[in-house]
């Protein structure tokens, strides 16, 4: 499959395991797929009961990013694999029988995949609309931020002044945590592109629309918000920050990344 369509590798959790032929993740997934093929072959004796199983299987693959055009690629790879395994037993009749069988399986799974993908997209749009409506409602109910005394120079040597300025202006930023969080990460990766490799969403395209990056951006922005709120009790905030810093060592973060 990956020789026929290299981009398909990005759909799998073992995409970064090398050498690929020795990947435990690939081997585990391969055995699972072959068992599924075996179940489908056994189910040919009862096609009526096999069809809903295939429909469920097709629908489930929508969440993995599988596209209709992938069925042709899988079919090519399966027939090639069977030819390699059967050797002299791979006659023209056997080839035609397997081709017909796979085409029938794909004809059941593909519509189920497309229906599930359409449903997922509708749910995504509905959730997006609900979120936007909730944000609009929240914005309408939020009192206006009054930046008292910010029009003039203030004594930044005074910790109270610093705290008030930071906490007051953060209330403006937190109105759109996701939007500002995405901007933050985009800027980080523009400044140091190599840092993208530290994150699980590094292969998501386009990056600005990555669901993984948006979730992580929200987490980071909430952490910033907690730190900002914690300025009111710095003594209690310090151990929290120490723990957060220590935890990032496991992610490959280096001092220069700060």
PDB file of C-alpha atoms in Angstrom:
ATOM      1  CA  UNK A   1       0.000   0.000   0.000  1.00  0.00           C
ATOM      2  CA  UNK A   2       2.689   2.485   0.983  1.00  0.00           C
ATOM      3  CA  UNK A   3       4.658   1.730  -2.198  1.00  0.00           C
ATOM      4  CA  UNK A   4       1.561   2.434  -4.300  1.00  0.00           C
ATOM      5  CA  UNK A   5       0.443   5.472  -2.268  1.00  0.00           C
ATOM      6  CA  UNK A   6       3.132   6.786   0.138  1.00  0.00           C
ATOM      7  CA  UNK A   7       0.865   9.560   1.556  1.00  0.00           C
ATOM      8  CA  UNK A   8      -1.423   6.857   2.954  1.00  0.00           C
ATOM      9  CA  UNK A   9       1.186   6.138   5.635  1.00  0.00           C
ATOM     10  CA  UNK A  10       0.219   9.389   7.364  1.00  0.00           C
ATOM     11  CA  UNK A  11      -3.141   7.861   8.292  1.00  0.00           C
ATOM     12  CA  UNK A  12      -1.510   5.349  10.631  1.00  0.00           C
ATOM     13  CA  UNK A  13      -0.160   5.670  14.167  1.00  0.00           C
ATOM     14  CA  UNK A  14       3.046   3.841  13.216  1.00  0.00           C
ATOM     15  CA  UNK A  15       3.969   6.351  10.493  1.00  0.00           C
ATOM     16  CA  UNK A  16       7.143   7.429  12.302  1.00  0.00           C
ATOM     17  CA  UNK A  17       8.398   3.920  13.169  1.00  0.00           C
ATOM     18  CA  UNK A  18      11.499   2.906  11.226  1.00  0.00           C
ATOM     19  CA  UNK A  19      12.361   0.627   9.628  1.00  0.00           C
ATOM     20  CA  UNK A  20       8.716   0.271   8.711  1.00  0.00           C
ATOM     21  CA  UNK A  21       8.926  -3.458   7.914  1.00  0.00           C
ATOM     22  CA  UNK A  22       9.928  -4.123  11.527  1.00  0.00           C
ATOM     23  CA  UNK A  23       7.397  -1.788  13.100  1.00  0.00           C
ATOM     24  CA  UNK A  24       5.469  -3.504  15.935  1.00  0.00           C
ATOM     25  CA  UNK A  25       2.582  -1.153  15.257  1.00  0.00           C
ATOM     26  CA  UNK A  26       2.427  -2.105  11.600  1.00  0.00           C
ATOM     27  CA  UNK A  27       2.655  -5.819  12.388  1.00  0.00           C
ATOM     28  CA  UNK A  28      -0.174  -5.588  14.912  1.00  0.00           C
ATOM     29  CA  UNK A  29      -2.355  -3.649  12.490  1.00  0.00           C
ATOM     30  CA  UNK A  30      -1.475  -6.004   9.624  1.00  0.00           C
ATOM     31  CA  UNK A  31      -2.581  -9.050  11.610  1.00  0.00           C
ATOM     32  CA  UNK A  32      -5.837  -7.278  12.464  1.00  0.00           C
ATOM     33  CA  UNK A  33      -6.500  -6.499   8.808  1.00  0.00           C
ATOM     34  CA  UNK A  34      -5.718 -10.030   7.671  1.00  0.00           C
ATOM     35  CA  UNK A  35      -8.063 -11.445  10.315  1.00  0.00           C
ATOM     36  CA  UNK A  36     -10.762  -9.093   9.046  1.00  0.00           C
ATOM     37  CA  UNK A  37     -10.202 -10.332   5.506  1.00  0.00           C
ATOM     38  CA  UNK A  38     -10.498 -13.871   6.833  1.00  0.00           C
ATOM     39  CA  UNK A  39     -13.787 -13.044   8.557  1.00  0.00           C
ATOM     40  CA  UNK A  40     -15.117 -11.557   5.319  1.00  0.00           C
ATOM     41  CA  UNK A  41     -14.077 -14.660   3.385  1.00  0.00           C
ATOM     42  CA  UNK A  42     -15.800 -16.885   5.944  1.00  0.00           C
ATOM     43  CA  UNK A  43     -18.863 -14.641   5.725  1.00  0.00           C
ATOM     44  CA  UNK A  44     -19.280 -15.360   2.026  1.00  0.00           C
ATOM     45  CA  UNK A  45     -21.334 -18.382   3.081  1.00  0.00           C
ATOM     46  CA  UNK A  46     -23.860 -15.977   4.629  1.00  0.00           C
ATOM     47  CA  UNK A  47     -23.742 -12.760   2.631  1.00  0.00           C
ATOM     48  CA  UNK A  48     -26.945 -11.427   4.185  1.00  0.00           C
ATOM     49  CA  UNK A  49     -25.320 -11.269   7.613  1.00  0.00           C
ATOM     50  CA  UNK A  50     -21.971 -10.152   6.190  1.00  0.00           C
ATOM     51  CA  UNK A  51     -23.322  -6.945   4.623  1.00  0.00           C
ATOM     52  CA  UNK A  52     -24.124  -5.065   7.894  1.00  0.00           C
ATOM     53  CA  UNK A  53     -20.709  -6.061   9.246  1.00  0.00           C
ATOM     54  CA  UNK A  54     -19.019  -4.539   6.182  1.00  0.00           C
ATOM     55  CA  UNK A  55     -21.184  -1.424   6.391  1.00  0.00           C
ATOM     56  CA  UNK A  56     -20.171  -0.899  10.008  1.00  0.00           C
ATOM     57  CA  UNK A  57     -16.530  -1.448   9.120  1.00  0.00           C
ATOM     58  CA  UNK A  58     -16.734   1.039   6.258  1.00  0.00           C
ATOM     59  CA  UNK A  59     -18.440   3.666   8.395  1.00  0.00           C
ATOM     60  CA  UNK A  60     -15.903   3.281  11.191  1.00  0.00           C
ATOM     61  CA  UNK A  61     -13.025   4.061   8.829  1.00  0.00           C
ATOM     62  CA  UNK A  62     -14.395   7.560   8.172  1.00  0.00           C
ATOM     63  CA  UNK A  63     -12.931   8.726  11.489  1.00  0.00           C
ATOM     64  CA  UNK A  64      -9.474   7.580  10.382  1.00  0.00           C
ATOM     65  CA  UNK A  65      -9.431   9.850   7.330  1.00  0.00           C
ATOM     66  CA  UNK A  66      -9.964   7.057   4.794  1.00  0.00           C
ATOM     67  CA  UNK A  67     -11.182   8.316   1.407  1.00  0.00           C
ATOM     68  CA  UNK A  68     -13.167   6.474  -1.323  1.00  0.00           C
ATOM     69  CA  UNK A  69     -10.125   6.399  -3.601  1.00  0.00           C
ATOM     70  CA  UNK A  70      -8.247   4.342  -1.013  1.00  0.00           C
ATOM     71  CA  UNK A  71     -10.376   1.271  -1.782  1.00  0.00           C
ATOM     72  CA  UNK A  72      -8.711   0.894  -5.179  1.00  0.00           C
ATOM     73  CA  UNK A  73      -5.253   1.114  -3.584  1.00  0.00           C
ATOM     74  CA  UNK A  74      -6.143  -1.483  -0.949  1.00  0.00           C
ATOM     75  CA  UNK A  75      -7.549  -3.745  -3.644  1.00  0.00           C
ATOM     76  CA  UNK A  76      -4.347  -3.576  -5.687  1.00  0.00           C
ATOM     77  CA  UNK A  77      -2.218  -4.317  -2.631  1.00  0.00           C
ATOM     78  CA  UNK A  78      -4.434  -7.202  -1.515  1.00  0.00           C
ATOM     79  CA  UNK A  79      -4.400  -8.916  -4.917  1.00  0.00           C
ATOM     80  CA  UNK A  80      -0.613  -8.508  -5.136  1.00  0.00           C
ATOM     81  CA  UNK A  81      -0.206  -9.978  -1.638  1.00  0.00           C
ATOM     82  CA  UNK A  82      -2.388 -12.948  -2.493  1.00  0.00           C
ATOM     83  CA  UNK A  83      -0.399 -13.539  -5.672  1.00  0.00           C
ATOM     84  CA  UNK A  84       2.840 -13.547  -3.667  1.00  0.00           C
ATOM     85  CA  UNK A  85       1.424 -15.924  -1.075  1.00  0.00           C
ATOM     86  CA  UNK A  86      -0.321 -18.362  -3.390  1.00  0.00           C
ATOM     87  CA  UNK A  87       2.416 -18.707  -5.996  1.00  0.00           C
ATOM     88  CA  UNK A  88       1.392 -21.335  -8.575  1.00  0.00           C
ATOM     89  CA  UNK A  89      -2.100 -21.487  -7.087  1.00  0.00           C
ATOM     90  CA  UNK A  90      -2.694 -17.910  -8.278  1.00  0.00           C
ATOM     91  CA  UNK A  91      -4.411 -18.810 -11.531  1.00  0.00           C
ATOM     92  CA  UNK A  92      -6.435 -16.476 -13.720  1.00  0.00           C
ATOM     93  CA  UNK A  93      -9.655 -17.918 -12.307  1.00  0.00           C
ATOM     94  CA  UNK A  94      -8.499 -17.412  -8.730  1.00  0.00           C
ATOM     95  CA  UNK A  95      -7.502 -13.847  -9.557  1.00  0.00           C
ATOM     96  CA  UNK A  96     -10.900 -13.133 -11.099  1.00  0.00           C
ATOM     97  CA  UNK A  97     -12.699 -14.702  -8.134  1.00  0.00           C
ATOM     98  CA  UNK A  98     -10.761 -12.581  -5.624  1.00  0.00           C
ATOM     99  CA  UNK A  99     -11.174  -9.452  -7.745  1.00  0.00           C
ATOM    100  CA  UNK A 100     -14.928  -9.971  -7.888  1.00  0.00           C
ATOM    101  CA  UNK A 101     -15.077 -10.645  -4.152  1.00  0.00           C
ATOM    102  CA  UNK A 102     -13.069  -7.562  -3.228  1.00  0.00           C
ATOM    103  CA  UNK A 103     -15.079  -5.338  -5.582  1.00  0.00           C
ATOM    104  CA  UNK A 104     -18.246  -6.557  -3.894  1.00  0.00           C
ATOM    105  CA  UNK A 105     -16.817  -5.829  -0.448  1.00  0.00           C
ATOM    106  CA  UNK A 106     -15.713  -2.355  -1.537  1.00  0.00           C
ATOM    107  CA  UNK A 107     -19.127  -1.690  -3.092  1.00  0.00           C
ATOM    108  CA  UNK A 108     -20.693  -2.226   0.337  1.00  0.00           C
ATOM    109  CA  UNK A 109     -18.078  -0.427   2.438  1.00  0.00           C
ATOM    110  CA  UNK A 110     -17.561   2.661   0.284  1.00  0.00           C
ATOM    111  CA  UNK A 111     -21.118   4.075   0.494  1.00  0.00           C
ATOM    112  CA  UNK A 112     -21.085   3.424   4.249  1.00  0.00           C
ATOM    113  CA  UNK A 113     -17.795   5.312   4.518  1.00  0.00           C
ATOM    114  CA  UNK A 114     -19.158   8.280   2.571  1.00  0.00           C
ATOM    115  CA  UNK A 115     -22.362   8.370   4.600  1.00  0.00           C
ATOM    116  CA  UNK A 116     -20.420   8.322   7.869  1.00  0.00           C
ATOM    117  CA  UNK A 117     -18.035  11.033   6.626  1.00  0.00           C
ATOM    118  CA  UNK A 118     -20.982  13.216   5.637  1.00  0.00           C
ATOM    119  CA  UNK A 119     -22.579  12.714   9.049  1.00  0.00           C
ATOM    120  CA  UNK A 120     -19.320  13.573  10.807  1.00  0.00           C
ATOM    121  CA  UNK A 121     -18.985  16.754   8.774  1.00  0.00           C
ATOM    122  CA  UNK A 122     -22.555  17.754   9.588  1.00  0.00           C
ATOM    123  CA  UNK A 123     -21.901  17.134  13.282  1.00  0.00           C
ATOM    124  CA  UNK A 124     -18.685  19.147  13.087  1.00  0.00           C
ATOM    125  CA  UNK A 125     -20.460  22.082  11.466  1.00  0.00           C
ATOM    126  CA  UNK A 126     -23.280  21.869  13.999  1.00  0.00           C
ATOM    127  CA  UNK A 127     -20.825  21.858  16.895  1.00  0.00           C
ATOM    128  CA  UNK A 128     -18.949  24.760  15.335  1.00  0.00           C
ATOM    129  CA  UNK A 129     -22.167  26.744  14.996  1.00  0.00           C
ATOM    130  CA  UNK A 130     -23.136  25.944  18.580  1.00  0.00           C
ATOM    131  CA  UNK A 131     -19.708  27.014  19.800  1.00  0.00           C
ATOM    132  CA  UNK A 132     -19.877  30.260  17.826  1.00  0.00           C
ATOM    133  CA  UNK A 133     -23.346  30.967  19.198  1.00  0.00           C
ATOM    134  CA  UNK A 134     -22.166  30.260  22.738  1.00  0.00           C
ATOM    135  CA  UNK A 135     -19.204  32.600  22.239  1.00  0.00           C
ATOM    136  CA  UNK A 136     -21.497  35.322  20.880  1.00  0.00           C
ATOM    137  CA  UNK A 137     -23.790  34.884  23.865  1.00  0.00           C
ATOM    138  CA  UNK A 138     -20.842  34.956  26.251  1.00  0.00           C
ATOM    139  CA  UNK A 139     -19.510  38.071  24.557  1.00  0.00           C
ATOM    140  CA  UNK A 140     -22.893  39.775  24.827  1.00  0.00           C
ATOM    141  CA  UNK A 141     -23.083  39.007  28.544  1.00  0.00           C
ATOM    142  CA  UNK A 142     -19.478  39.941  29.310  1.00  0.00           C
ATOM    143  CA  UNK A 143     -19.088  43.340  30.938  1.00  0.00           C
ATOM    144  CA  UNK A 144     -16.864  45.837  29.209  1.00  0.00           C
ATOM    145  CA  UNK A 145     -13.274  45.824  30.424  1.00  0.00           C
ATOM    146  CA  UNK A 146     -12.300  49.157  31.883  1.00  0.00           C
ATOM    147  CA  UNK A 147      -8.577  49.661  31.721  1.00  0.00           C
ATOM    148  CA  UNK A 148      -8.298  52.120  34.546  1.00  0.00           C
ATOM    149  CA  UNK A 149      -5.319  54.395  34.332  1.00  0.00           C
ATOM    150  CA  UNK A 150      -3.727  52.629  31.367  1.00  0.00           C
ATOM    151  CA  UNK A 151      -3.653  55.772  29.287  1.00  0.00           C
ATOM    152  CA  UNK A 152      -0.711  57.116  31.274  1.00  0.00           C
ATOM    153  CA  UNK A 153       2.638  55.888  32.526  1.00  0.00           C
ATOM    154  CA  UNK A 154       2.506  53.650  35.579  1.00  0.00           C
ATOM    155  CA  UNK A 155       5.172  52.459  37.956  1.00  0.00           C
ATOM    156  CA  UNK A 156       6.165  49.011  36.666  1.00  0.00           C
ATOM    157  CA  UNK A 157       8.422  48.559  39.657  1.00  0.00           C
ATOM    158  CA  UNK A 158       5.261  48.127  41.675  1.00  0.00           C
ATOM    159  CA  UNK A 159       4.195  44.416  41.610  1.00  0.00           C
ATOM    160  CA  UNK A 160       0.578  45.404  42.172  1.00  0.00           C
ATOM    161  CA  UNK A 161       0.618  47.579  39.055  1.00  0.00           C
ATOM    162  CA  UNK A 162       2.182  44.777  37.000  1.00  0.00           C
ATOM    163  CA  UNK A 163      -0.384  42.285  38.252  1.00  0.00           C
ATOM    164  CA  UNK A 164      -3.312  44.619  37.491  1.00  0.00           C
ATOM    165  CA  UNK A 165      -2.085  45.397  33.988  1.00  0.00           C
ATOM    166  CA  UNK A 166      -1.512  41.732  33.133  1.00  0.00           C
ATOM    167  CA  UNK A 167      -4.737  40.446  34.650  1.00  0.00           C
ATOM    168  CA  UNK A 168      -6.878  43.208  33.171  1.00  0.00           C
ATOM    169  CA  UNK A 169      -5.523  42.875  29.647  1.00  0.00           C
ATOM    170  CA  UNK A 170      -5.755  39.070  29.794  1.00  0.00           C
ATOM    171  CA  UNK A 171      -9.532  39.352  30.128  1.00  0.00           C
ATOM    172  CA  UNK A 172      -9.511  40.754  26.599  1.00  0.00           C
ATOM    173  CA  UNK A 173      -7.338  37.933  25.231  1.00  0.00           C
ATOM    174  CA  UNK A 174      -9.403  35.177  26.865  1.00  0.00           C
ATOM    175  CA  UNK A 175     -12.445  36.194  24.848  1.00  0.00           C
ATOM    176  CA  UNK A 176     -10.977  34.108  22.030  1.00  0.00           C
ATOM    177  CA  UNK A 177      -8.566  31.621  23.575  1.00  0.00           C
ATOM    178  CA  UNK A 178      -8.578  29.283  20.576  1.00  0.00           C
ATOM    179  CA  UNK A 179      -7.931  32.055  18.048  1.00  0.00           C
ATOM    180  CA  UNK A 180      -5.098  33.567  20.051  1.00  0.00           C
ATOM    181  CA  UNK A 181      -3.729  30.128  20.890  1.00  0.00           C
ATOM    182  CA  UNK A 182      -3.522  29.195  17.203  1.00  0.00           C
ATOM    183  CA  UNK A 183      -1.791  32.497  16.441  1.00  0.00           C
ATOM    184  CA  UNK A 184       0.646  31.800  19.258  1.00  0.00           C
ATOM    185  CA  UNK A 185       1.640  28.381  17.898  1.00  0.00           C
ATOM    186  CA  UNK A 186       1.837  29.584  14.305  1.00  0.00           C
ATOM    187  CA  UNK A 187       4.230  32.293  15.474  1.00  0.00           C
ATOM    188  CA  UNK A 188       6.290  29.754  17.468  1.00  0.00           C
ATOM    189  CA  UNK A 189       6.696  27.537  14.392  1.00  0.00           C
ATOM    190  CA  UNK A 190       7.507  30.521  12.179  1.00  0.00           C
ATOM    191  CA  UNK A 191      10.241  31.524  14.618  1.00  0.00           C
ATOM    192  CA  UNK A 192      11.596  27.993  15.100  1.00  0.00           C
ATOM    193  CA  UNK A 193      10.158  25.540  12.513  1.00  0.00           C
ATOM    194  CA  UNK A 194      12.030  22.593  14.028  1.00  0.00           C
ATOM    195  CA  UNK A 195       9.879  22.803  17.176  1.00  0.00           C
ATOM    196  CA  UNK A 196       6.885  21.467  15.224  1.00  0.00           C
ATOM    197  CA  UNK A 197       8.486  18.012  15.381  1.00  0.00           C
ATOM    198  CA  UNK A 198       7.869  17.934  19.152  1.00  0.00           C
ATOM    199  CA  UNK A 199       4.094  17.862  18.664  1.00  0.00           C
ATOM    200  CA  UNK A 200       1.711  15.059  17.693  1.00  0.00           C
ATOM    201  CA  UNK A 201      -0.050  17.309  15.147  1.00  0.00           C
ATOM    202  CA  UNK A 202       3.143  17.964  13.163  1.00  0.00           C
ATOM    203  CA  UNK A 203       1.789  16.219  10.059  1.00  0.00           C
ATOM    204  CA  UNK A 204      -1.642  17.907  10.069  1.00  0.00           C
ATOM    205  CA  UNK A 205      -2.346  20.024   6.983  1.00  0.00           C
ATOM    206  CA  UNK A 206      -3.149  22.881   6.881  1.00  0.00           C
ATOM    207  CA  UNK A 207      -1.635  23.465  10.289  1.00  0.00           C
ATOM    208  CA  UNK A 208      -3.853  26.457  11.124  1.00  0.00           C
ATOM    209  CA  UNK A 209      -6.912  24.202  10.850  1.00  0.00           C
ATOM    210  CA  UNK A 210      -5.410  21.268  12.755  1.00  0.00           C
ATOM    211  CA  UNK A 211      -7.857  19.969  15.370  1.00  0.00           C
ATOM    212  CA  UNK A 212      -4.900  18.651  17.362  1.00  0.00           C
ATOM    213  CA  UNK A 213      -3.166  22.014  17.395  1.00  0.00           C
ATOM    214  CA  UNK A 214      -6.380  23.816  18.359  1.00  0.00           C
ATOM    215  CA  UNK A 215      -6.886  21.506  21.323  1.00  0.00           C
ATOM    216  CA  UNK A 216      -3.291  21.961  22.447  1.00  0.00           C
ATOM    217  CA  UNK A 217      -3.521  25.721  21.910  1.00  0.00           C
ATOM    218  CA  UNK A 218      -6.579  25.878  24.169  1.00  0.00           C
ATOM    219  CA  UNK A 219      -4.740  23.893  26.852  1.00  0.00           C
ATOM    220  CA  UNK A 220      -1.744  26.220  26.696  1.00  0.00           C
ATOM    221  CA  UNK A 221      -3.896  29.360  26.774  1.00  0.00           C
ATOM    222  CA  UNK A 222      -5.806  28.034  29.777  1.00  0.00           C
ATOM    223  CA  UNK A 223      -2.482  27.356  31.494  1.00  0.00           C
ATOM    224  CA  UNK A 224      -1.436  30.946  30.792  1.00  0.00           C
ATOM    225  CA  UNK A 225      -4.761  32.110  32.187  1.00  0.00           C
ATOM    226  CA  UNK A 226      -4.201  30.099  35.348  1.00  0.00           C
ATOM    227  CA  UNK A 227      -0.724  31.606  35.695  1.00  0.00           C
ATOM    228  CA  UNK A 228      -2.156  35.094  35.222  1.00  0.00           C
ATOM    229  CA  UNK A 229      -4.805  34.442  37.873  1.00  0.00           C
ATOM    230  CA  UNK A 230      -2.097  33.008  40.108  1.00  0.00           C
ATOM    231  CA  UNK A 231      -0.302  36.357  40.192  1.00  0.00           C
ATOM    232  CA  UNK A 232      -2.633  37.168  43.054  1.00  0.00           C
ATOM    233  CA  UNK A 233      -0.889  34.444  45.085  1.00  0.00           C
ATOM    234  CA  UNK A 234       2.644  34.084  43.751  1.00  0.00           C
ATOM    235  CA  UNK A 235       3.750  31.832  46.621  1.00  0.00           C
ATOM    236  CA  UNK A 236       1.134  29.233  45.627  1.00  0.00           C
ATOM    237  CA  UNK A 237       1.838  29.729  41.905  1.00  0.00           C
ATOM    238  CA  UNK A 238       5.575  28.941  42.062  1.00  0.00           C
ATOM    239  CA  UNK A 239       5.290  25.177  42.788  1.00  0.00           C
ATOM    240  CA  UNK A 240       2.682  24.886  40.030  1.00  0.00           C
ATOM    241  CA  UNK A 241       5.091  26.445  37.535  1.00  0.00           C
ATOM    242  CA  UNK A 242       7.959  24.300  38.798  1.00  0.00           C
ATOM    243  CA  UNK A 243       5.883  21.171  38.241  1.00  0.00           C
ATOM    244  CA  UNK A 244       4.837  22.349  34.782  1.00  0.00           C
ATOM    245  CA  UNK A 245       8.428  23.049  33.795  1.00  0.00           C
ATOM    246  CA  UNK A 246       9.628  19.669  35.031  1.00  0.00           C
ATOM    247  CA  UNK A 247       6.866  17.840  33.179  1.00  0.00           C
ATOM    248  CA  UNK A 248       7.938  19.367  29.860  1.00  0.00           C
ATOM    249  CA  UNK A 249      11.341  17.689  30.085  1.00  0.00           C
ATOM    250  CA  UNK A 250       9.607  14.492  29.009  1.00  0.00           C
ATOM    251  CA  UNK A 251       8.426  16.174  25.810  1.00  0.00           C
ATOM    252  CA  UNK A 252      11.910  17.089  24.611  1.00  0.00           C
ATOM    253  CA  UNK A 253      11.657  20.773  25.532  1.00  0.00           C
ATOM    254  CA  UNK A 254      15.034  22.526  25.922  1.00  0.00           C
ATOM    255  CA  UNK A 255      15.978  25.649  27.930  1.00  0.00           C
ATOM    256  CA  UNK A 256      16.416  27.682  24.734  1.00  0.00           C
ATOM    257  CA  UNK A 257      12.787  27.037  23.799  1.00  0.00           C
ATOM    258  CA  UNK A 258      11.632  29.398  26.519  1.00  0.00           C
TER     259      UNK A 258
END
